[in-house]
Amino acid sequence: PATDDLAGRHVVVSAGGTREPLDPVRFLGNRSSGKQGYAVAAEAARRGARVTLVSANVALPTPPGCEAVQVGTALELQEAVEAAVDAGDVDVVVMVAAVADFRPAHYAQSKIKKTHGEGDESAPVIELVRNPDILAGLVQDRAGAGRPFIVGFAAETGDGTGDVLELARDKLQRKGCDLLVANEVGVDKAFGQDTSTVHLLRPDSQEAVTVGPATKDVIATAIWDVVAAELG
Ligand code: C5P
């Protein structure tokens, strides 16, 4: 059924996966397709929200009614999300993007080459540095304001549901967000697939709401049902 329960709201959704450049031709990346984030953005627009979609390396058309901001790296994604939030009218942030936890410490201006000495099998050691935790930063920055409502995702590679839920509950605590969407990932699970199973966890409830196996559209609807109810 058509609903406009997000009318008048401004939501920011991050989607896709960041790429951290190593040299002009290489990057450290991840398997995120952007499908779940785009489904979350599309559903918010359908329900009447103004949507800023911060998109990292996604090969999908921008959903109707969404304003897309293209980013590449974690630092660019942070800048785009924070700029939107700093403008002051954001009601909800949904961090669906797979953000690299680390980036190469040094960017090589020209392509890193093999060396060619007799019997030389040496390989470079790539030093990494931490990226900021954007989600945790958003939670810290809103300090008591209670707004925006912040949703995190957790892609866990547990080997049983209990395991995934336990890790997710820990993560919810650590990050301090208002809703955590946990999904089990593996080589052929979730990433790039059209369906997945997720668990929705809230800080004030021991119960997790499980959705799926379901399409990413159905999962997006379930997420907004919970968020819209929380916004009142
Ligand atoms: O800790 P983990 O990477 O599993 O947390 C996932 C959640 O945190 C996602 O919502 C992701 O968008 C967000 N994240 C972030 N900044 C990072 C890493 C993850 O905002 N550097």
PDB file of C-alpha atoms and ligand atoms in Angstrom:
ATOM      1  CA  PRO A   1       0.000   0.000   0.000  1.00  0.00           C
ATOM      2  CA  ALA A   2       1.186   3.512  -0.816  1.00  0.00           C
ATOM      3  CA  THR A   3       2.343   5.455   2.218  1.00  0.00           C
ATOM      4  CA  ASP A   4       3.902   8.859   2.684  1.00  0.00           C
ATOM      5  CA  ASP A   5       4.971   8.392   6.289  1.00  0.00           C
ATOM      6  CA  LEU A   6       8.371   9.936   5.509  1.00  0.00           C
ATOM      7  CA  ALA A   7       6.952  13.087   3.902  1.00  0.00           C
ATOM      8  CA  GLY A   8       8.821  16.188   5.068  1.00  0.00           C
ATOM      9  CA  ARG A   9      11.786  14.121   6.268  1.00  0.00           C
ATOM     10  CA  HIS A  10      15.327  14.438   4.944  1.00  0.00           C
ATOM     11  CA  VAL A  11      17.227  11.188   4.972  1.00  0.00           C
ATOM     12  CA  VAL A  12      20.833  10.430   4.065  1.00  0.00           C
ATOM     13  CA  VAL A  13      21.675   6.954   2.809  1.00  0.00           C
ATOM     14  CA  SER A  14      25.209   5.765   2.084  1.00  0.00           C
ATOM     15  CA  ALA A  15      25.514   2.895  -0.367  1.00  0.00           C
ATOM     16  CA  GLY A  16      28.080   0.808  -2.182  1.00  0.00           C
ATOM     17  CA  GLY A  17      31.648   0.154  -1.169  1.00  0.00           C
ATOM     18  CA  THR A  18      34.603   2.466  -0.844  1.00  0.00           C
ATOM     19  CA  ARG A  19      37.798   2.011  -2.836  1.00  0.00           C
ATOM     20  CA  GLU A  20      41.100   3.019  -1.333  1.00  0.00           C
ATOM     21  CA  PRO A  21      43.682   3.812  -4.006  1.00  0.00           C
ATOM     22  CA  LEU A  22      47.135   2.313  -3.849  1.00  0.00           C
ATOM     23  CA  ASP A  23      48.488   3.697  -7.119  1.00  0.00           C
ATOM     24  CA  PRO A  24      46.870   5.100 -10.296  1.00  0.00           C
ATOM     25  CA  VAL A  25      45.597   1.669 -11.371  1.00  0.00           C
ATOM     26  CA  ARG A  26      44.958  -0.242  -8.122  1.00  0.00           C
ATOM     27  CA  PHE A  27      42.733   0.015  -5.091  1.00  0.00           C
ATOM     28  CA  LEU A  28      41.641  -1.937  -2.031  1.00  0.00           C
ATOM     29  CA  GLY A  29      37.933  -2.585  -2.390  1.00  0.00           C
ATOM     30  CA  ASN A  30      35.116  -4.850  -1.284  1.00  0.00           C
ATOM     31  CA  ARG A  31      32.259  -6.852  -2.764  1.00  0.00           C
ATOM     32  CA  SER A  32      29.398  -4.465  -2.035  1.00  0.00           C
ATOM     33  CA  SER A  33      27.152  -3.990  -5.087  1.00  0.00           C
ATOM     34  CA  GLY A  34      25.124  -1.135  -3.659  1.00  0.00           C
ATOM     35  CA  LYS A  35      21.829  -3.012  -4.200  1.00  0.00           C
ATOM     36  CA  GLN A  36      20.689  -2.889  -0.566  1.00  0.00           C
ATOM     37  CA  GLY A  37      21.604   0.771  -0.120  1.00  0.00           C
ATOM     38  CA  TYR A  38      19.846   1.740  -3.344  1.00  0.00           C
ATOM     39  CA  ALA A  39      16.757  -0.213  -2.254  1.00  0.00           C
ATOM     40  CA  VAL A  40      16.768   1.661   1.083  1.00  0.00           C
ATOM     41  CA  ALA A  41      17.085   5.013  -0.711  1.00  0.00           C
ATOM     42  CA  ALA A  42      14.379   4.163  -3.273  1.00  0.00           C
ATOM     43  CA  GLU A  43      11.910   3.098  -0.573  1.00  0.00           C
ATOM     44  CA  ALA A  44      12.491   6.296   1.436  1.00  0.00           C
ATOM     45  CA  ALA A  45      11.803   8.395  -1.672  1.00  0.00           C
ATOM     46  CA  ARG A  46       8.659   6.353  -2.392  1.00  0.00           C
ATOM     47  CA  ARG A  47       7.435   7.149   1.126  1.00  0.00           C
ATOM     48  CA  GLY A  48       7.885  10.853   0.579  1.00  0.00           C
ATOM     49  CA  ALA A  49      11.328  11.606   2.021  1.00  0.00           C
ATOM     50  CA  ARG A  50      13.871  13.929   0.516  1.00  0.00           C
ATOM     51  CA  VAL A  51      16.790  11.541  -0.065  1.00  0.00           C
ATOM     52  CA  THR A  52      20.499  12.297  -0.297  1.00  0.00           C
ATOM     53  CA  LEU A  53      22.153   9.144  -1.615  1.00  0.00           C
ATOM     54  CA  VAL A  54      25.894   9.101  -0.973  1.00  0.00           C
ATOM     55  CA  SER A  55      27.039   6.515  -3.447  1.00  0.00           C
ATOM     56  CA  ALA A  56      30.421   4.804  -3.506  1.00  0.00           C
ATOM     57  CA  ASN A  57      31.290   2.977  -6.721  1.00  0.00           C
ATOM     58  CA  VAL A  58      27.842   1.656  -7.604  1.00  0.00           C
ATOM     59  CA  ALA A  59      26.899   0.655 -11.160  1.00  0.00           C
ATOM     60  CA  LEU A  60      23.148   1.159 -10.768  1.00  0.00           C
ATOM     61  CA  PRO A  61      20.800   3.909 -11.949  1.00  0.00           C
ATOM     62  CA  THR A  62      19.933   6.549  -9.345  1.00  0.00           C
ATOM     63  CA  PRO A  63      16.466   5.695  -7.965  1.00  0.00           C
ATOM     64  CA  PRO A  64      13.667   8.168  -8.741  1.00  0.00           C
ATOM     65  CA  GLY A  65      13.462  11.053  -6.297  1.00  0.00           C
ATOM     66  CA  CYS A  66      16.972  10.615  -4.892  1.00  0.00           C
ATOM     67  CA  GLU A  67      19.767  13.139  -5.136  1.00  0.00           C
ATOM     68  CA  ALA A  68      23.005  11.200  -5.638  1.00  0.00           C
ATOM     69  CA  VAL A  69      26.430  12.354  -4.485  1.00  0.00           C
ATOM     70  CA  GLN A  70      29.237  10.242  -5.941  1.00  0.00           C
ATOM     71  CA  VAL A  71      32.230   9.379  -3.763  1.00  0.00           C
ATOM     72  CA  GLY A  72      35.189   7.028  -4.076  1.00  0.00           C
ATOM     73  CA  THR A  73      37.026   6.666  -0.795  1.00  0.00           C
ATOM     74  CA  ALA A  74      36.044   6.417   2.868  1.00  0.00           C
ATOM     75  CA  LEU A  75      37.316   9.950   3.514  1.00  0.00           C
ATOM     76  CA  GLU A  76      35.194  11.283   0.648  1.00  0.00           C
ATOM     77  CA  LEU A  77      32.186   9.399   1.941  1.00  0.00           C
ATOM     78  CA  GLN A  78      32.739  10.882   5.405  1.00  0.00           C
ATOM     79  CA  GLU A  79      32.958  14.385   3.955  1.00  0.00           C
ATOM     80  CA  ALA A  80      29.744  13.975   1.943  1.00  0.00           C
ATOM     81  CA  VAL A  81      27.725  12.481   4.824  1.00  0.00           C
ATOM     82  CA  GLU A  82      28.976  15.048   7.330  1.00  0.00           C
ATOM     83  CA  ALA A  83      28.316  17.941   4.935  1.00  0.00           C
ATOM     84  CA  ALA A  84      24.718  16.787   4.554  1.00  0.00           C
ATOM     85  CA  VAL A  85      24.256  16.335   8.310  1.00  0.00           C
ATOM     86  CA  ASP A  86      25.942  19.668   9.122  1.00  0.00           C
ATOM     87  CA  ALA A  87      23.365  21.438   6.963  1.00  0.00           C
ATOM     88  CA  GLY A  88      21.100  20.725   9.935  1.00  0.00           C
ATOM     89  CA  ASP A  89      17.840  19.328   8.581  1.00  0.00           C
ATOM     90  CA  VAL A  90      18.688  15.611   8.435  1.00  0.00           C
ATOM     91  CA  ASP A  91      16.242  13.363  10.298  1.00  0.00           C
ATOM     92  CA  VAL A  92      17.757   9.954   9.541  1.00  0.00           C
ATOM     93  CA  VAL A  93      21.123   8.601   8.424  1.00  0.00           C
ATOM     94  CA  VAL A  94      21.315   5.022   7.158  1.00  0.00           C
ATOM     95  CA  MET A  95      24.884   3.829   6.728  1.00  0.00           C
ATOM     96  CA  VAL A  96      24.518   0.919   4.339  1.00  0.00           C
ATOM     97  CA  ALA A  97      27.850   1.458   2.589  1.00  0.00           C
ATOM     98  CA  ALA A  98      30.693  -0.960   3.147  1.00  0.00           C
ATOM     99  CA  VAL A  99      33.344   1.482   4.312  1.00  0.00           C
ATOM    100  CA  ALA A 100      36.975   0.377   4.251  1.00  0.00           C
ATOM    101  CA  ASP A 101      38.348   0.183   7.769  1.00  0.00           C
ATOM    102  CA  PHE A 102      41.880   0.724   6.427  1.00  0.00           C
ATOM    103  CA  ARG A 103      43.516   2.586   3.558  1.00  0.00           C
ATOM    104  CA  PRO A 104      47.049   2.413   2.175  1.00  0.00           C
ATOM    105  CA  ALA A 105      49.321   4.698   4.207  1.00  0.00           C
ATOM    106  CA  HIS A 106      50.985   5.955   1.040  1.00  0.00           C
ATOM    107  CA  TYR A 107      49.641   6.586  -2.432  1.00  0.00           C
ATOM    108  CA  ALA A 108      52.171   5.868  -5.186  1.00  0.00           C
ATOM    109  CA  GLN A 109      52.012   8.543  -7.904  1.00  0.00           C
ATOM    110  CA  SER A 110      53.015   6.017 -10.541  1.00  0.00           C
ATOM    111  CA  LYS A 111      52.197   2.332 -10.904  1.00  0.00           C
ATOM    112  CA  ILE A 112      54.029   0.093  -8.434  1.00  0.00           C
ATOM    113  CA  LYS A 113      56.359  -2.139 -10.453  1.00  0.00           C
ATOM    114  CA  LYS A 114      57.913  -5.536  -9.958  1.00  0.00           C
ATOM    115  CA  THR A 115      61.672  -5.606  -9.695  1.00  0.00           C
ATOM    116  CA  HIS A 116      63.533  -7.856 -12.165  1.00  0.00           C
ATOM    117  CA  GLY A 117      66.798  -9.036 -10.653  1.00  0.00           C
ATOM    118  CA  GLU A 118      68.011 -12.612 -11.238  1.00  0.00           C
ATOM    119  CA  GLY A 119      65.894 -14.860  -8.955  1.00  0.00           C
ATOM    120  CA  ASP A 120      64.168 -11.794  -7.497  1.00  0.00           C
ATOM    121  CA  GLU A 121      60.802 -12.866  -6.097  1.00  0.00           C
ATOM    122  CA  SER A 122      60.419  -9.914  -3.762  1.00  0.00           C
ATOM    123  CA  ALA A 123      57.079  -8.193  -3.279  1.00  0.00           C
ATOM    124  CA  PRO A 124      56.176  -4.901  -1.672  1.00  0.00           C
ATOM    125  CA  VAL A 125      54.712  -4.739   1.814  1.00  0.00           C
ATOM    126  CA  ILE A 126      51.711  -2.444   1.867  1.00  0.00           C
ATOM    127  CA  GLU A 127      51.323  -0.399   4.996  1.00  0.00           C
ATOM    128  CA  LEU A 128      47.773   0.470   6.020  1.00  0.00           C
ATOM    129  CA  VAL A 129      46.325   3.122   8.300  1.00  0.00           C
ATOM    130  CA  ARG A 130      42.911   3.226   9.954  1.00  0.00           C
ATOM    131  CA  ASN A 131      40.037   5.074   8.378  1.00  0.00           C
ATOM    132  CA  PRO A 132      37.694   7.007  10.672  1.00  0.00           C
ATOM    133  CA  ASP A 133      34.583   5.156  11.827  1.00  0.00           C
ATOM    134  CA  ILE A 134      32.025   7.432  10.195  1.00  0.00           C
ATOM    135  CA  LEU A 135      29.015   5.908  11.942  1.00  0.00           C
ATOM    136  CA  ALA A 136      30.538   6.166  15.407  1.00  0.00           C
ATOM    137  CA  GLY A 137      31.560   9.747  14.612  1.00  0.00           C
ATOM    138  CA  LEU A 138      27.974  10.676  13.680  1.00  0.00           C
ATOM    139  CA  VAL A 139      26.731   9.238  16.971  1.00  0.00           C
ATOM    140  CA  GLN A 140      29.353  11.219  18.916  1.00  0.00           C
ATOM    141  CA  ASP A 141      28.695  14.451  17.067  1.00  0.00           C
ATOM    142  CA  ARG A 142      24.952  14.514  17.672  1.00  0.00           C
ATOM    143  CA  ALA A 143      25.767  14.408  21.424  1.00  0.00           C
ATOM    144  CA  GLY A 144      22.450  14.349  23.199  1.00  0.00           C
ATOM    145  CA  ALA A 145      20.535  16.107  20.429  1.00  0.00           C
ATOM    146  CA  GLY A 146      18.709  12.834  19.725  1.00  0.00           C
ATOM    147  CA  ARG A 147      18.720  13.637  16.039  1.00  0.00           C
ATOM    148  CA  PRO A 148      19.423  12.421  13.445  1.00  0.00           C
ATOM    149  CA  PHE A 149      18.188   8.861  13.999  1.00  0.00           C
ATOM    150  CA  ILE A 150      21.181   6.719  13.025  1.00  0.00           C
ATOM    151  CA  VAL A 151      21.012   3.274  11.444  1.00  0.00           C
ATOM    152  CA  GLY A 152      24.062   1.036  11.038  1.00  0.00           C
ATOM    153  CA  PHE A 153      24.616  -2.134   9.085  1.00  0.00           C
ATOM    154  CA  ALA A 154      26.744  -5.054  10.154  1.00  0.00           C
ATOM    155  CA  ALA A 155      27.968  -7.586   7.661  1.00  0.00           C
ATOM    156  CA  GLU A 156      29.120 -10.510   9.737  1.00  0.00           C
ATOM    157  CA  THR A 157      30.700 -13.742   8.634  1.00  0.00           C
ATOM    158  CA  GLY A 158      29.528 -15.846  11.569  1.00  0.00           C
ATOM    159  CA  ASP A 159      28.906 -19.543  11.035  1.00  0.00           C
ATOM    160  CA  GLY A 160      25.567 -19.684  12.803  1.00  0.00           C
ATOM    161  CA  THR A 161      22.719 -17.269  13.530  1.00  0.00           C
ATOM    162  CA  GLY A 162      23.534 -17.087  17.231  1.00  0.00           C
ATOM    163  CA  ASP A 163      27.043 -16.059  16.395  1.00  0.00           C
ATOM    164  CA  VAL A 164      25.924 -13.303  14.036  1.00  0.00           C
ATOM    165  CA  LEU A 165      23.380 -11.970  16.522  1.00  0.00           C
ATOM    166  CA  GLU A 166      25.912 -11.923  19.324  1.00  0.00           C
ATOM    167  CA  LEU A 167      28.435 -10.019  17.225  1.00  0.00           C
ATOM    168  CA  ALA A 168      25.695  -7.633  16.117  1.00  0.00           C
ATOM    169  CA  ARG A 169      24.521  -6.966  19.671  1.00  0.00           C
ATOM    170  CA  ASP A 170      28.119  -6.095  20.618  1.00  0.00           C
ATOM    171  CA  LYS A 171      28.428  -3.823  17.611  1.00  0.00           C
ATOM    172  CA  LEU A 172      25.164  -2.028  18.409  1.00  0.00           C
ATOM    173  CA  GLN A 173      26.514  -1.264  21.890  1.00  0.00           C
ATOM    174  CA  ARG A 174      29.909  -0.174  20.655  1.00  0.00           C
ATOM    175  CA  LYS A 175      28.632   2.088  17.881  1.00  0.00           C
ATOM    176  CA  GLY A 176      25.776   3.564  19.890  1.00  0.00           C
ATOM    177  CA  CYS A 177      23.400   3.791  16.929  1.00  0.00           C
ATOM    178  CA  ASP A 178      19.598   3.529  17.160  1.00  0.00           C
ATOM    179  CA  LEU A 179      19.081   0.530  14.910  1.00  0.00           C
ATOM    180  CA  LEU A 180      21.498  -2.069  13.624  1.00  0.00           C
ATOM    181  CA  VAL A 181      20.753  -4.194  10.585  1.00  0.00           C
ATOM    182  CA  ALA A 182      22.837  -7.360  10.771  1.00  0.00           C
ATOM    183  CA  ASN A 183      23.266  -9.682   7.860  1.00  0.00           C
ATOM    184  CA  GLU A 184      25.299 -12.768   7.404  1.00  0.00           C
ATOM    185  CA  VAL A 185      27.737 -12.489   4.549  1.00  0.00           C
ATOM    186  CA  GLY A 186      30.057 -14.866   2.794  1.00  0.00           C
ATOM    187  CA  VAL A 187      31.329 -15.373  -0.708  1.00  0.00           C
ATOM    188  CA  ASP A 188      27.877 -16.150  -2.114  1.00  0.00           C
ATOM    189  CA  LYS A 189      25.725 -14.615   0.627  1.00  0.00           C
ATOM    190  CA  ALA A 190      24.302 -11.096   0.561  1.00  0.00           C
ATOM    191  CA  PHE A 191      27.010  -9.276  -1.394  1.00  0.00           C
ATOM    192  CA  GLY A 192      25.800  -8.876  -4.975  1.00  0.00           C
ATOM    193  CA  GLN A 193      22.775 -11.122  -4.341  1.00  0.00           C
ATOM    194  CA  ASP A 194      19.171 -10.010  -4.718  1.00  0.00           C
ATOM    195  CA  THR A 195      17.972 -11.600  -1.489  1.00  0.00           C
ATOM    196  CA  SER A 196      19.293 -11.922   2.023  1.00  0.00           C
ATOM    197  CA  THR A 197      18.263 -12.427   5.630  1.00  0.00           C
ATOM    198  CA  VAL A 198      18.748  -9.652   8.149  1.00  0.00           C
ATOM    199  CA  HIS A 199      18.147  -9.124  11.849  1.00  0.00           C
ATOM    200  CA  LEU A 200      17.000  -5.713  13.080  1.00  0.00           C
ATOM    201  CA  LEU A 201      18.334  -4.882  16.541  1.00  0.00           C
ATOM    202  CA  ARG A 202      17.462  -1.954  18.751  1.00  0.00           C
ATOM    203  CA  PRO A 203      19.245  -0.831  21.909  1.00  0.00           C
ATOM    204  CA  ASP A 204      16.070  -0.916  24.028  1.00  0.00           C
ATOM    205  CA  SER A 205      14.967  -4.413  23.098  1.00  0.00           C
ATOM    206  CA  GLN A 206      16.487  -7.862  23.529  1.00  0.00           C
ATOM    207  CA  GLU A 207      14.331  -9.150  20.674  1.00  0.00           C
ATOM    208  CA  ALA A 208      15.669  -9.075  17.143  1.00  0.00           C
ATOM    209  CA  VAL A 209      13.230  -8.778  14.238  1.00  0.00           C
ATOM    210  CA  THR A 210      14.310 -11.204  11.526  1.00  0.00           C
ATOM    211  CA  VAL A 211      13.401 -10.459   7.922  1.00  0.00           C
ATOM    212  CA  GLY A 212      14.011 -12.916   5.107  1.00  0.00           C
ATOM    213  CA  PRO A 213      15.186 -14.632   3.149  1.00  0.00           C
ATOM    214  CA  ALA A 214      13.688 -11.715   1.286  1.00  0.00           C
ATOM    215  CA  THR A 215      14.451  -9.346  -1.539  1.00  0.00           C
ATOM    216  CA  LYS A 216      16.437  -6.250  -0.721  1.00  0.00           C
ATOM    217  CA  ASP A 217      13.273  -4.216  -1.463  1.00  0.00           C
ATOM    218  CA  VAL A 218      11.333  -6.109   1.200  1.00  0.00           C
ATOM    219  CA  ILE A 219      14.201  -5.611   3.644  1.00  0.00           C
ATOM    220  CA  ALA A 220      14.247  -1.881   2.849  1.00  0.00           C
ATOM    221  CA  THR A 221      10.507  -1.686   3.581  1.00  0.00           C
ATOM    222  CA  ALA A 222      10.968  -3.441   6.935  1.00  0.00           C
ATOM    223  CA  ILE A 223      13.755  -1.040   7.906  1.00  0.00           C
ATOM    224  CA  TRP A 224      11.651   2.033   7.123  1.00  0.00           C
ATOM    225  CA  ASP A 225       8.641   0.541   8.936  1.00  0.00           C
ATOM    226  CA  VAL A 226      10.770   0.424  12.103  1.00  0.00           C
ATOM    227  CA  VAL A 227      12.366   3.846  11.562  1.00  0.00           C
ATOM    228  CA  ALA A 228       9.100   5.614  10.668  1.00  0.00           C
ATOM    229  CA  ALA A 229       7.487   4.227  13.812  1.00  0.00           C
ATOM    230  CA  GLU A 230      10.426   5.506  15.890  1.00  0.00           C
ATOM    231  CA  LEU A 231      10.207   8.972  14.331  1.00  0.00           C
ATOM    232  CA  GLY A 232       6.527   9.091  15.240  1.00  0.00           C
TER     233      GLY A 232
HETATM  234  O1  C5P B   1      32.432  -2.142  12.187  1.00  0.00           O
HETATM  235  P1  C5P B   1      31.764  -2.427  10.897  1.00  0.00           P
HETATM  236  O2  C5P B   1      32.574  -2.019   9.698  1.00  0.00           O
HETATM  237  O3  C5P B   1      31.262  -3.834  10.751  1.00  0.00           O
HETATM  238  O4  C5P B   1      30.457  -1.534  10.933  1.00  0.00           O
HETATM  239  C1  C5P B   1      29.589  -1.484   9.857  1.00  0.00           C
HETATM  240  C2  C5P B   1      28.782  -0.213   9.937  1.00  0.00           C
HETATM  241  O5  C5P B   1      29.631   0.899  10.218  1.00  0.00           O
HETATM  242  C3  C5P B   1      28.112   0.120   8.630  1.00  0.00           C
HETATM  243  O6  C5P B   1      26.929   0.844   8.898  1.00  0.00           O
HETATM  244  C4  C5P B   1      29.155   0.973   7.936  1.00  0.00           C
HETATM  245  O7  C5P B   1      28.557   1.821   6.978  1.00  0.00           O
HETATM  246  C5  C5P B   1      29.736   1.735   9.091  1.00  0.00           C
HETATM  247  N1  C5P B   1      31.166   2.086   8.981  1.00  0.00           N
HETATM  248  C6  C5P B   1      31.550   3.401   9.041  1.00  0.00           C
HETATM  249  N2  C5P B   1      32.876   3.741   8.970  1.00  0.00           N
HETATM  250  C7  C5P B   1      33.825   2.783   8.867  1.00  0.00           C
HETATM  251  C8  C5P B   1      33.441   1.425   8.836  1.00  0.00           C
HETATM  252  C9  C5P B   1      32.116   1.114   8.881  1.00  0.00           C
HETATM  253  O8  C5P B   1      30.681   4.274   9.154  1.00  0.00           O
HETATM  254  N3  C5P B   1      35.104   3.132   8.794  1.00  0.00           N
END
